[in-house]
Amino acid sequence: QTDSRVPDLKRNDELSDLAVLFNDMLDQMQRYITQQQQFVEDVSHELRTPVAIIQGHMELLNRWGKDDPQVLSESLAASLSETKRMQSLVQEMLDLSRAEQLEINFSHETTDVQKLVTQAFNDFKMIHPDFRFTFDDDVKKPVYAQIYRNHLEQILIILLDNAVKYSTKRKEIHLSLSTDIRYVEVAVQDFGEGISKDNLDRVFNRFYRVDKARSRDKGGNGLGLSIAQRLVEGYHGKISVESVVGQGSIFRFHLPILRDPELLAAAESETD
Ligand code: ADP
């Protein structure tokens, strides 16, 4: 807590306006510092588990591994998998940090959302032949948004990956694309385990996982949705979720449609 706040001057002039402004700035800084501290704590916590597992296996190897081929191969495999987890954690933290800085350098590529969503649909259908994928495309023609292509891909992959990961029984995923006057909306619906009301608000928080152990088994770091949210919001869009436990979830996001005729002409000539 900061004790540098200016006390209430109980005056109604520029100086008290300035004091209010100053106190607001202090509060904002304090919030920022608290957030950063929390982040460092969260990261340390997340890294502790893989490091502890690797250490355990190294100790095991040191003691018995040299003579026991089974210990050797199991410990090596476990250590390798934890190393990969740390690698993905570091990559996702970088992605998150970049997504958080997005608003500052808001100048972009123009991307055909319809085309990219169709591509993601086809890709996922191919990678997961055990799932039934359907696509309800209300647009059926190019619709442009000002967003880096790889960012839009990243958002789609996060939502589709989750839909796959958290659908164990009914393996069915429904994708839809629609537009209104201002926005293009993508919805990813699954019929999997769903998310309880209490958890629904928190799934976009970084490192939040409904079931830590199970999500960890599936390779999740709890960062995917926070990256997707920062990206969507960085492009002046919105992301939301509706879900019923045992019935499934729908994640929706929308992005402003690009209407600027000059940018649009440039984008259209590029895709030709
Ligand atoms: P993770 O990498 O753990 O999947 P996310 O940030 O993408 O992290 O998601 C956070 C948590 O939200 C997940 O651990 C999971 O518990 C829950 N979740 C996300 N998507 C779904 C979904 N489609 N169905 C059920 N639960 C989900």
PDB file of C-alpha atoms and ligand atoms in Angstrom:
ATOM      1  CA  GLN A   1       0.000   0.000   0.000  1.00  0.00           C
ATOM      2  CA  THR A   2       1.136   3.507  -0.702  1.00  0.00           C
ATOM      3  CA  ASP A   3       1.065   6.282   1.860  1.00  0.00           C
ATOM      4  CA  SER A   4       1.940   8.967  -0.659  1.00  0.00           C
ATOM      5  CA  ARG A   5      -1.682   9.823  -1.332  1.00  0.00           C
ATOM      6  CA  VAL A   6      -2.602  13.477  -1.078  1.00  0.00           C
ATOM      7  CA  PRO A   7      -5.187  13.985   1.684  1.00  0.00           C
ATOM      8  CA  ASP A   8      -8.600  15.354   0.758  1.00  0.00           C
ATOM      9  CA  LEU A   9      -8.039  19.094   0.495  1.00  0.00           C
ATOM     10  CA  LYS A  10     -11.714  19.859   0.973  1.00  0.00           C
ATOM     11  CA  ARG A  11     -11.453  22.675  -1.510  1.00  0.00           C
ATOM     12  CA  ASN A  12     -13.183  23.090  -4.751  1.00  0.00           C
ATOM     13  CA  ASP A  13     -10.451  24.350  -7.026  1.00  0.00           C
ATOM     14  CA  GLU A  14      -7.785  23.245  -9.505  1.00  0.00           C
ATOM     15  CA  LEU A  15      -5.494  22.101  -6.746  1.00  0.00           C
ATOM     16  CA  SER A  16      -8.015  19.613  -5.402  1.00  0.00           C
ATOM     17  CA  ASP A  17      -8.713  18.436  -8.970  1.00  0.00           C
ATOM     18  CA  LEU A  18      -5.001  17.838  -9.304  1.00  0.00           C
ATOM     19  CA  ALA A  19      -4.914  15.989  -5.988  1.00  0.00           C
ATOM     20  CA  VAL A  20      -7.703  13.672  -7.141  1.00  0.00           C
ATOM     21  CA  LEU A  21      -5.866  13.032 -10.396  1.00  0.00           C
ATOM     22  CA  PHE A  22      -2.656  12.327  -8.546  1.00  0.00           C
ATOM     23  CA  ASN A  23      -4.355   9.861  -6.209  1.00  0.00           C
ATOM     24  CA  ASP A  24      -5.967   8.096  -9.166  1.00  0.00           C
ATOM     25  CA  MET A  25      -2.586   7.721 -10.806  1.00  0.00           C
ATOM     26  CA  LEU A  26      -1.116   6.307  -7.619  1.00  0.00           C
ATOM     27  CA  ASP A  27      -3.957   3.794  -7.339  1.00  0.00           C
ATOM     28  CA  GLN A  28      -3.469   2.758 -10.919  1.00  0.00           C
ATOM     29  CA  MET A  29       0.254   2.236 -10.390  1.00  0.00           C
ATOM     30  CA  GLN A  30      -0.396   0.270  -7.246  1.00  0.00           C
ATOM     31  CA  ARG A  31      -2.841  -1.970  -9.109  1.00  0.00           C
ATOM     32  CA  TYR A  32      -0.306  -2.504 -11.847  1.00  0.00           C
ATOM     33  CA  ILE A  33       2.434  -3.413  -9.371  1.00  0.00           C
ATOM     34  CA  THR A  34       0.132  -5.833  -7.559  1.00  0.00           C
ATOM     35  CA  GLN A  35      -0.769  -7.457 -10.884  1.00  0.00           C
ATOM     36  CA  GLN A  36       2.877  -7.863 -11.811  1.00  0.00           C
ATOM     37  CA  GLN A  37       3.692  -9.372  -8.412  1.00  0.00           C
ATOM     38  CA  GLN A  38       0.787 -11.768  -8.791  1.00  0.00           C
ATOM     39  CA  PHE A  39       2.035 -12.724 -12.240  1.00  0.00           C
ATOM     40  CA  VAL A  40       5.536 -13.494 -10.979  1.00  0.00           C
ATOM     41  CA  GLU A  41       4.006 -15.577  -8.199  1.00  0.00           C
ATOM     42  CA  ASP A  42       1.763 -17.468 -10.624  1.00  0.00           C
ATOM     43  CA  VAL A  43       4.631 -18.162 -13.000  1.00  0.00           C
ATOM     44  CA  SER A  44       6.893 -19.405 -10.214  1.00  0.00           C
ATOM     45  CA  HIS A  45       4.115 -21.640  -9.000  1.00  0.00           C
ATOM     46  CA  GLU A  46       3.546 -23.078 -12.478  1.00  0.00           C
ATOM     47  CA  LEU A  47       7.238 -23.728 -13.046  1.00  0.00           C
ATOM     48  CA  ARG A  48       7.738 -25.356  -9.689  1.00  0.00           C
ATOM     49  CA  THR A  49       5.889 -28.566 -10.605  1.00  0.00           C
ATOM     50  CA  PRO A  50       7.809 -29.479 -13.774  1.00  0.00           C
ATOM     51  CA  VAL A  51      11.110 -28.540 -12.156  1.00  0.00           C
ATOM     52  CA  ALA A  52      10.326 -30.721  -9.122  1.00  0.00           C
ATOM     53  CA  ILE A  53       9.359 -33.645 -11.359  1.00  0.00           C
ATOM     54  CA  ILE A  54      12.548 -33.377 -13.403  1.00  0.00           C
ATOM     55  CA  GLN A  55      14.619 -33.116 -10.240  1.00  0.00           C
ATOM     56  CA  GLY A  56      12.963 -36.236  -8.825  1.00  0.00           C
ATOM     57  CA  HIS A  57      13.742 -38.202 -11.946  1.00  0.00           C
ATOM     58  CA  MET A  58      17.330 -36.970 -12.053  1.00  0.00           C
ATOM     59  CA  GLU A  59      17.831 -38.135  -8.473  1.00  0.00           C
ATOM     60  CA  LEU A  60      16.323 -41.491  -9.357  1.00  0.00           C
ATOM     61  CA  LEU A  61      18.610 -41.810 -12.360  1.00  0.00           C
ATOM     62  CA  ASN A  62      21.574 -40.866 -10.279  1.00  0.00           C
ATOM     63  CA  ARG A  63      20.863 -43.602  -7.797  1.00  0.00           C
ATOM     64  CA  TRP A  64      19.547 -46.510  -9.865  1.00  0.00           C
ATOM     65  CA  GLY A  65      19.116 -45.386 -13.400  1.00  0.00           C
ATOM     66  CA  LYS A  66      22.545 -46.373 -14.599  1.00  0.00           C
ATOM     67  CA  ASP A  67      21.890 -50.048 -13.934  1.00  0.00           C
ATOM     68  CA  ASP A  68      18.179 -50.290 -14.563  1.00  0.00           C
ATOM     69  CA  PRO A  69      17.167 -49.792 -18.189  1.00  0.00           C
ATOM     70  CA  GLN A  70      13.503 -49.422 -17.253  1.00  0.00           C
ATOM     71  CA  VAL A  71      14.119 -46.616 -14.753  1.00  0.00           C
ATOM     72  CA  LEU A  72      16.390 -45.037 -17.307  1.00  0.00           C
ATOM     73  CA  SER A  73      13.864 -44.991 -20.097  1.00  0.00           C
ATOM     74  CA  GLU A  74      10.916 -43.985 -17.882  1.00  0.00           C
ATOM     75  CA  SER A  75      12.789 -41.162 -16.212  1.00  0.00           C
ATOM     76  CA  LEU A  76      14.112 -39.838 -19.480  1.00  0.00           C
ATOM     77  CA  ALA A  77      10.652 -39.883 -21.042  1.00  0.00           C
ATOM     78  CA  ALA A  78       9.096 -38.127 -18.035  1.00  0.00           C
ATOM     79  CA  SER A  79      11.823 -35.489 -17.950  1.00  0.00           C
ATOM     80  CA  LEU A  80      11.484 -34.864 -21.646  1.00  0.00           C
ATOM     81  CA  SER A  81       7.750 -34.405 -21.349  1.00  0.00           C
ATOM     82  CA  GLU A  82       8.150 -31.946 -18.453  1.00  0.00           C
ATOM     83  CA  THR A  83      10.756 -30.033 -20.444  1.00  0.00           C
ATOM     84  CA  LYS A  84       8.281 -29.747 -23.298  1.00  0.00           C
ATOM     85  CA  ARG A  85       5.659 -28.488 -20.873  1.00  0.00           C
ATOM     86  CA  MET A  86       8.016 -25.769 -19.645  1.00  0.00           C
ATOM     87  CA  GLN A  87       8.760 -24.844 -23.214  1.00  0.00           C
ATOM     88  CA  SER A  88       5.072 -24.468 -24.038  1.00  0.00           C
ATOM     89  CA  LEU A  89       4.539 -22.504 -20.825  1.00  0.00           C
ATOM     90  CA  VAL A  90       7.291 -20.058 -21.737  1.00  0.00           C
ATOM     91  CA  GLN A  91       5.914 -19.720 -25.277  1.00  0.00           C
ATOM     92  CA  GLU A  92       2.393 -19.080 -23.991  1.00  0.00           C
ATOM     93  CA  MET A  93       3.630 -16.515 -21.500  1.00  0.00           C
ATOM     94  CA  LEU A  94       5.386 -14.698 -24.315  1.00  0.00           C
ATOM     95  CA  ASP A  95       2.218 -14.835 -26.415  1.00  0.00           C
ATOM     96  CA  LEU A  96       0.220 -13.450 -23.517  1.00  0.00           C
ATOM     97  CA  SER A  97       2.669 -10.656 -22.892  1.00  0.00           C
ATOM     98  CA  ARG A  98       2.620  -9.718 -26.581  1.00  0.00           C
ATOM     99  CA  ALA A  99      -1.166  -9.856 -26.686  1.00  0.00           C
ATOM    100  CA  GLU A 100      -1.312  -7.514 -23.710  1.00  0.00           C
ATOM    101  CA  GLN A 101       0.794  -4.954 -25.543  1.00  0.00           C
ATOM    102  CA  LEU A 102      -1.350  -5.181 -28.642  1.00  0.00           C
ATOM    103  CA  GLU A 103      -3.440  -2.077 -28.157  1.00  0.00           C
ATOM    104  CA  ILE A 104      -0.346   0.092 -28.242  1.00  0.00           C
ATOM    105  CA  ASN A 105       0.637  -0.863 -31.765  1.00  0.00           C
ATOM    106  CA  PHE A 106      -2.760  -1.248 -33.321  1.00  0.00           C
ATOM    107  CA  SER A 107      -1.990  -1.273 -37.011  1.00  0.00           C
ATOM    108  CA  HIS A 108      -2.655  -4.414 -38.895  1.00  0.00           C
ATOM    109  CA  GLU A 109      -2.928  -6.755 -41.690  1.00  0.00           C
ATOM    110  CA  THR A 110      -6.356  -7.169 -43.198  1.00  0.00           C
ATOM    111  CA  THR A 111      -7.617 -10.715 -42.971  1.00  0.00           C
ATOM    112  CA  ASP A 112     -10.505 -12.536 -44.590  1.00  0.00           C
ATOM    113  CA  VAL A 113     -12.232 -14.029 -41.558  1.00  0.00           C
ATOM    114  CA  GLN A 114     -14.534 -16.281 -43.576  1.00  0.00           C
ATOM    115  CA  LYS A 115     -11.599 -17.846 -45.372  1.00  0.00           C
ATOM    116  CA  LEU A 116      -9.587 -18.430 -42.221  1.00  0.00           C
ATOM    117  CA  VAL A 117     -12.488 -19.920 -40.270  1.00  0.00           C
ATOM    118  CA  THR A 118     -13.231 -22.270 -43.174  1.00  0.00           C
ATOM    119  CA  GLN A 119      -9.578 -23.280 -43.219  1.00  0.00           C
ATOM    120  CA  ALA A 120      -9.509 -23.912 -39.459  1.00  0.00           C
ATOM    121  CA  PHE A 121     -12.664 -25.994 -39.798  1.00  0.00           C
ATOM    122  CA  ASN A 122     -11.128 -28.138 -42.561  1.00  0.00           C
ATOM    123  CA  ASP A 123      -7.846 -28.513 -40.680  1.00  0.00           C
ATOM    124  CA  PHE A 124      -9.504 -29.650 -37.463  1.00  0.00           C
ATOM    125  CA  LYS A 125     -11.767 -32.022 -39.319  1.00  0.00           C
ATOM    126  CA  MET A 126      -8.692 -33.637 -40.814  1.00  0.00           C
ATOM    127  CA  ILE A 127      -6.644 -33.777 -37.593  1.00  0.00           C
ATOM    128  CA  HIS A 128      -9.509 -35.215 -35.522  1.00  0.00           C
ATOM    129  CA  PRO A 129     -11.256 -37.848 -37.624  1.00  0.00           C
ATOM    130  CA  ASP A 130     -12.921 -39.261 -34.497  1.00  0.00           C
ATOM    131  CA  PHE A 131     -14.932 -36.032 -34.121  1.00  0.00           C
ATOM    132  CA  ARG A 132     -17.978 -34.934 -36.045  1.00  0.00           C
ATOM    133  CA  PHE A 133     -17.454 -31.334 -37.160  1.00  0.00           C
ATOM    134  CA  THR A 134     -20.211 -29.170 -38.605  1.00  0.00           C
ATOM    135  CA  PHE A 135     -19.955 -25.631 -39.929  1.00  0.00           C
ATOM    136  CA  ASP A 136     -22.828 -23.225 -40.253  1.00  0.00           C
ATOM    137  CA  ASP A 137     -21.563 -20.474 -42.539  1.00  0.00           C
ATOM    138  CA  ASP A 138     -24.046 -17.609 -42.793  1.00  0.00           C
ATOM    139  CA  VAL A 139     -21.588 -15.445 -44.675  1.00  0.00           C
ATOM    140  CA  LYS A 140     -20.218 -17.505 -47.565  1.00  0.00           C
ATOM    141  CA  LYS A 141     -18.164 -14.653 -48.964  1.00  0.00           C
ATOM    142  CA  PRO A 142     -15.059 -12.740 -47.882  1.00  0.00           C
ATOM    143  CA  VAL A 143     -15.542 -10.654 -44.755  1.00  0.00           C
ATOM    144  CA  TYR A 144     -12.559  -8.602 -43.675  1.00  0.00           C
ATOM    145  CA  ALA A 145     -11.299  -7.614 -40.258  1.00  0.00           C
ATOM    146  CA  GLN A 146      -8.191  -5.711 -39.317  1.00  0.00           C
ATOM    147  CA  ILE A 147      -6.268  -8.429 -37.565  1.00  0.00           C
ATOM    148  CA  TYR A 148      -3.020 -10.283 -38.105  1.00  0.00           C
ATOM    149  CA  ARG A 149      -3.786 -13.558 -39.759  1.00  0.00           C
ATOM    150  CA  ASN A 150      -1.699 -15.540 -37.276  1.00  0.00           C
ATOM    151  CA  HIS A 151      -3.518 -13.914 -34.361  1.00  0.00           C
ATOM    152  CA  LEU A 152      -6.900 -14.936 -35.738  1.00  0.00           C
ATOM    153  CA  GLU A 153      -5.531 -18.425 -36.315  1.00  0.00           C
ATOM    154  CA  GLN A 154      -4.270 -18.524 -32.751  1.00  0.00           C
ATOM    155  CA  ILE A 155      -7.685 -17.577 -31.331  1.00  0.00           C
ATOM    156  CA  LEU A 156      -9.426 -20.223 -33.443  1.00  0.00           C
ATOM    157  CA  ILE A 157      -6.919 -22.902 -32.494  1.00  0.00           C
ATOM    158  CA  ILE A 158      -7.255 -22.140 -28.778  1.00  0.00           C
ATOM    159  CA  LEU A 159     -11.064 -22.443 -28.897  1.00  0.00           C
ATOM    160  CA  LEU A 160     -11.137 -25.495 -31.163  1.00  0.00           C
ATOM    161  CA  ASP A 161      -8.378 -27.244 -29.206  1.00  0.00           C
ATOM    162  CA  ASN A 162     -10.300 -26.699 -25.975  1.00  0.00           C
ATOM    163  CA  ALA A 163     -13.516 -27.964 -27.545  1.00  0.00           C
ATOM    164  CA  VAL A 164     -11.663 -31.153 -28.498  1.00  0.00           C
ATOM    165  CA  LYS A 165      -9.808 -31.469 -25.168  1.00  0.00           C
ATOM    166  CA  TYR A 166     -12.899 -31.087 -23.009  1.00  0.00           C
ATOM    167  CA  SER A 167     -15.240 -33.336 -25.016  1.00  0.00           C
ATOM    168  CA  THR A 168     -14.622 -36.849 -23.888  1.00  0.00           C
ATOM    169  CA  LYS A 169     -17.980 -38.507 -24.484  1.00  0.00           C
ATOM    170  CA  ARG A 170     -19.894 -36.812 -27.254  1.00  0.00           C
ATOM    171  CA  LYS A 171     -17.293 -35.955 -29.848  1.00  0.00           C
ATOM    172  CA  GLU A 172     -19.080 -33.304 -31.787  1.00  0.00           C
ATOM    173  CA  ILE A 173     -18.117 -29.714 -32.525  1.00  0.00           C
ATOM    174  CA  HIS A 174     -20.188 -27.087 -34.200  1.00  0.00           C
ATOM    175  CA  LEU A 175     -18.654 -23.988 -35.713  1.00  0.00           C
ATOM    176  CA  SER A 176     -20.644 -21.013 -36.947  1.00  0.00           C
ATOM    177  CA  LEU A 177     -19.966 -17.734 -38.652  1.00  0.00           C
ATOM    178  CA  SER A 178     -22.314 -14.782 -38.919  1.00  0.00           C
ATOM    179  CA  THR A 179     -22.286 -11.013 -39.336  1.00  0.00           C
ATOM    180  CA  ASP A 180     -24.319  -8.014 -38.311  1.00  0.00           C
ATOM    181  CA  ILE A 181     -23.817  -4.403 -39.332  1.00  0.00           C
ATOM    182  CA  ARG A 182     -20.640  -3.922 -37.339  1.00  0.00           C
ATOM    183  CA  TYR A 183     -19.228  -7.276 -36.368  1.00  0.00           C
ATOM    184  CA  VAL A 184     -18.312 -10.680 -37.663  1.00  0.00           C
ATOM    185  CA  GLU A 185     -18.989 -13.386 -35.091  1.00  0.00           C
ATOM    186  CA  VAL A 186     -17.490 -16.828 -34.715  1.00  0.00           C
ATOM    187  CA  ALA A 187     -18.979 -19.417 -32.358  1.00  0.00           C
ATOM    188  CA  VAL A 188     -17.407 -22.696 -31.306  1.00  0.00           C
ATOM    189  CA  GLN A 189     -19.821 -25.086 -29.651  1.00  0.00           C
ATOM    190  CA  ASP A 190     -19.024 -28.390 -28.035  1.00  0.00           C
ATOM    191  CA  PHE A 191     -21.171 -30.965 -26.271  1.00  0.00           C
ATOM    192  CA  GLY A 192     -18.551 -31.943 -23.748  1.00  0.00           C
ATOM    193  CA  GLU A 193     -18.209 -31.629 -20.012  1.00  0.00           C
ATOM    194  CA  GLY A 194     -19.240 -27.975 -19.730  1.00  0.00           C
ATOM    195  CA  ILE A 195     -18.234 -25.438 -17.063  1.00  0.00           C
ATOM    196  CA  SER A 196     -20.060 -24.692 -13.824  1.00  0.00           C
ATOM    197  CA  LYS A 197     -21.443 -21.202 -13.102  1.00  0.00           C
ATOM    198  CA  ASP A 198     -18.815 -20.537 -10.426  1.00  0.00           C
ATOM    199  CA  ASN A 199     -15.995 -21.268 -12.803  1.00  0.00           C
ATOM    200  CA  LEU A 200     -17.436 -19.526 -15.811  1.00  0.00           C
ATOM    201  CA  ASP A 201     -16.211 -16.050 -14.869  1.00  0.00           C
ATOM    202  CA  ARG A 202     -12.761 -17.314 -14.140  1.00  0.00           C
ATOM    203  CA  VAL A 203     -11.866 -19.371 -17.191  1.00  0.00           C
ATOM    204  CA  PHE A 204     -10.415 -16.280 -18.874  1.00  0.00           C
ATOM    205  CA  ASN A 205      -8.068 -15.604 -15.946  1.00  0.00           C
ATOM    206  CA  ARG A 206      -4.492 -16.546 -16.560  1.00  0.00           C
ATOM    207  CA  PHE A 207      -3.406 -19.902 -15.138  1.00  0.00           C
ATOM    208  CA  TYR A 208      -6.992 -20.708 -14.210  1.00  0.00           C
ATOM    209  CA  ARG A 209      -8.018 -24.324 -14.758  1.00  0.00           C
ATOM    210  CA  VAL A 210     -11.262 -25.824 -13.555  1.00  0.00           C
ATOM    211  CA  ASP A 211      -9.563 -29.094 -12.771  1.00  0.00           C
ATOM    212  CA  LYS A 212      -5.840 -28.505 -12.334  1.00  0.00           C
ATOM    213  CA  ALA A 213      -4.757 -32.113 -12.444  1.00  0.00           C
ATOM    214  CA  ARG A 214      -6.898 -33.145 -15.399  1.00  0.00           C
ATOM    215  CA  SER A 215      -6.118 -30.081 -17.425  1.00  0.00           C
ATOM    216  CA  ARG A 216      -2.432 -30.664 -16.735  1.00  0.00           C
ATOM    217  CA  ASP A 217      -2.792 -34.210 -18.068  1.00  0.00           C
ATOM    218  CA  LYS A 218      -4.131 -32.750 -21.264  1.00  0.00           C
ATOM    219  CA  GLY A 219      -1.136 -30.453 -21.519  1.00  0.00           C
ATOM    220  CA  GLY A 220      -3.004 -27.307 -20.473  1.00  0.00           C
ATOM    221  CA  ASN A 221      -1.289 -24.382 -18.778  1.00  0.00           C
ATOM    222  CA  GLY A 222      -4.452 -22.382 -18.167  1.00  0.00           C
ATOM    223  CA  LEU A 223      -3.231 -19.593 -20.435  1.00  0.00           C
ATOM    224  CA  GLY A 224      -5.044 -20.324 -23.691  1.00  0.00           C
ATOM    225  CA  LEU A 225      -8.258 -18.451 -22.980  1.00  0.00           C
ATOM    226  CA  SER A 226      -6.487 -15.471 -21.437  1.00  0.00           C
ATOM    227  CA  ILE A 227      -4.392 -15.180 -24.603  1.00  0.00           C
ATOM    228  CA  ALA A 228      -7.531 -15.439 -26.762  1.00  0.00           C
ATOM    229  CA  GLN A 229      -9.290 -12.791 -24.679  1.00  0.00           C
ATOM    230  CA  ARG A 230      -6.371 -10.335 -24.765  1.00  0.00           C
ATOM    231  CA  LEU A 231      -6.060 -10.805 -28.523  1.00  0.00           C
ATOM    232  CA  VAL A 232      -9.770 -10.321 -29.242  1.00  0.00           C
ATOM    233  CA  GLU A 233      -9.974  -7.270 -26.989  1.00  0.00           C
ATOM    234  CA  GLY A 234      -6.767  -5.869 -28.445  1.00  0.00           C
ATOM    235  CA  TYR A 235      -8.583  -5.810 -31.774  1.00  0.00           C
ATOM    236  CA  HIS A 236     -11.611  -4.095 -30.211  1.00  0.00           C
ATOM    237  CA  GLY A 237     -13.708  -7.240 -30.173  1.00  0.00           C
ATOM    238  CA  LYS A 238     -15.384  -9.262 -27.441  1.00  0.00           C
ATOM    239  CA  ILE A 239     -15.250 -12.879 -26.334  1.00  0.00           C
ATOM    240  CA  SER A 240     -17.794 -14.651 -24.146  1.00  0.00           C
ATOM    241  CA  VAL A 241     -18.872 -18.078 -23.028  1.00  0.00           C
ATOM    242  CA  GLU A 242     -22.090 -19.867 -22.180  1.00  0.00           C
ATOM    243  CA  SER A 243     -22.007 -23.304 -20.675  1.00  0.00           C
ATOM    244  CA  VAL A 244     -24.006 -25.954 -18.896  1.00  0.00           C
ATOM    245  CA  VAL A 245     -22.257 -28.686 -16.911  1.00  0.00           C
ATOM    246  CA  GLY A 246     -22.645 -32.024 -18.622  1.00  0.00           C
ATOM    247  CA  GLN A 247     -24.103 -30.478 -21.770  1.00  0.00           C
ATOM    248  CA  GLY A 248     -21.316 -28.443 -23.275  1.00  0.00           C
ATOM    249  CA  SER A 249     -20.093 -24.930 -23.950  1.00  0.00           C
ATOM    250  CA  ILE A 250     -20.294 -22.225 -26.566  1.00  0.00           C
ATOM    251  CA  PHE A 251     -17.432 -19.782 -26.908  1.00  0.00           C
ATOM    252  CA  ARG A 252     -18.227 -16.763 -29.076  1.00  0.00           C
ATOM    253  CA  PHE A 253     -16.066 -13.912 -30.218  1.00  0.00           C
ATOM    254  CA  HIS A 254     -16.660 -11.035 -32.533  1.00  0.00           C
ATOM    255  CA  LEU A 255     -14.392  -8.588 -34.322  1.00  0.00           C
ATOM    256  CA  PRO A 256     -15.236  -5.285 -35.983  1.00  0.00           C
ATOM    257  CA  ILE A 257     -15.762  -5.683 -39.726  1.00  0.00           C
ATOM    258  CA  LEU A 258     -13.437  -3.593 -41.830  1.00  0.00           C
ATOM    259  CA  ARG A 259     -15.372  -0.980 -43.779  1.00  0.00           C
ATOM    260  CA  ASP A 260     -12.625   1.431 -44.827  1.00  0.00           C
ATOM    261  CA  PRO A 261     -12.918   1.361 -48.635  1.00  0.00           C
ATOM    262  CA  GLU A 262      -9.229   2.020 -49.266  1.00  0.00           C
ATOM    263  CA  LEU A 263      -7.949  -0.712 -46.964  1.00  0.00           C
ATOM    264  CA  LEU A 264     -10.608  -3.004 -48.310  1.00  0.00           C
ATOM    265  CA  ALA A 265      -9.569  -2.461 -51.925  1.00  0.00           C
ATOM    266  CA  ALA A 266      -5.953  -3.208 -50.975  1.00  0.00           C
ATOM    267  CA  ALA A 267      -6.959  -6.384 -49.132  1.00  0.00           C
ATOM    268  CA  GLU A 268      -9.129  -7.599 -51.992  1.00  0.00           C
ATOM    269  CA  SER A 269      -6.415  -7.104 -54.569  1.00  0.00           C
ATOM    270  CA  GLU A 270      -3.999  -8.982 -52.323  1.00  0.00           C
ATOM    271  CA  THR A 271      -6.182 -12.087 -52.169  1.00  0.00           C
ATOM    272  CA  ASP A 272      -6.723 -12.180 -55.947  1.00  0.00           C
TER     273      ASP A 272
HETATM  274  P1  ADP B   1      -5.975 -24.895 -20.686  1.00  0.00           P
HETATM  275  O1  ADP B   1      -4.667 -24.785 -21.392  1.00  0.00           O
HETATM  276  O2  ADP B   1      -5.880 -25.474 -19.323  1.00  0.00           O
HETATM  277  O3  ADP B   1      -7.031 -25.542 -21.518  1.00  0.00           O
HETATM  278  P2  ADP B   1      -7.463 -22.405 -21.054  1.00  0.00           P
HETATM  279  O4  ADP B   1      -7.134 -21.036 -20.606  1.00  0.00           O
HETATM  280  O5  ADP B   1      -7.590 -22.617 -22.531  1.00  0.00           O
HETATM  281  O6  ADP B   1      -6.377 -23.369 -20.419  1.00  0.00           O
HETATM  282  O7  ADP B   1      -8.814 -22.857 -20.353  1.00  0.00           O
HETATM  283  C1  ADP B   1      -8.955 -22.662 -18.953  1.00  0.00           C
HETATM  284  C2  ADP B   1      -9.838 -23.746 -18.344  1.00  0.00           C
HETATM  285  O8  ADP B   1     -11.187 -23.569 -18.793  1.00  0.00           O
HETATM  286  C3  ADP B   1      -9.476 -25.159 -18.751  1.00  0.00           C
HETATM  287  O9  ADP B   1      -8.486 -25.706 -17.905  1.00  0.00           O
HETATM  288  C4  ADP B   1     -10.800 -25.893 -18.626  1.00  0.00           C
HETATM  289  O10 ADP B   1     -10.988 -26.286 -17.281  1.00  0.00           O
HETATM  290  C5  ADP B   1     -11.829 -24.817 -18.957  1.00  0.00           C
HETATM  291  N1  ADP B   1     -12.301 -24.920 -20.356  1.00  0.00           N
HETATM  292  C6  ADP B   1     -11.844 -24.234 -21.432  1.00  0.00           C
HETATM  293  N2  ADP B   1     -12.519 -24.544 -22.553  1.00  0.00           N
HETATM  294  C7  ADP B   1     -13.438 -25.466 -22.185  1.00  0.00           C
HETATM  295  C8  ADP B   1     -14.466 -26.199 -22.891  1.00  0.00           C
HETATM  296  N3  ADP B   1     -14.676 -26.033 -24.209  1.00  0.00           N
HETATM  297  N4  ADP B   1     -15.227 -27.061 -22.153  1.00  0.00           N
HETATM  298  C9  ADP B   1     -15.039 -27.230 -20.832  1.00  0.00           C
HETATM  299  N5  ADP B   1     -14.092 -26.570 -20.115  1.00  0.00           N
HETATM  300  C10 ADP B   1     -13.306 -25.703 -20.779  1.00  0.00           C
END
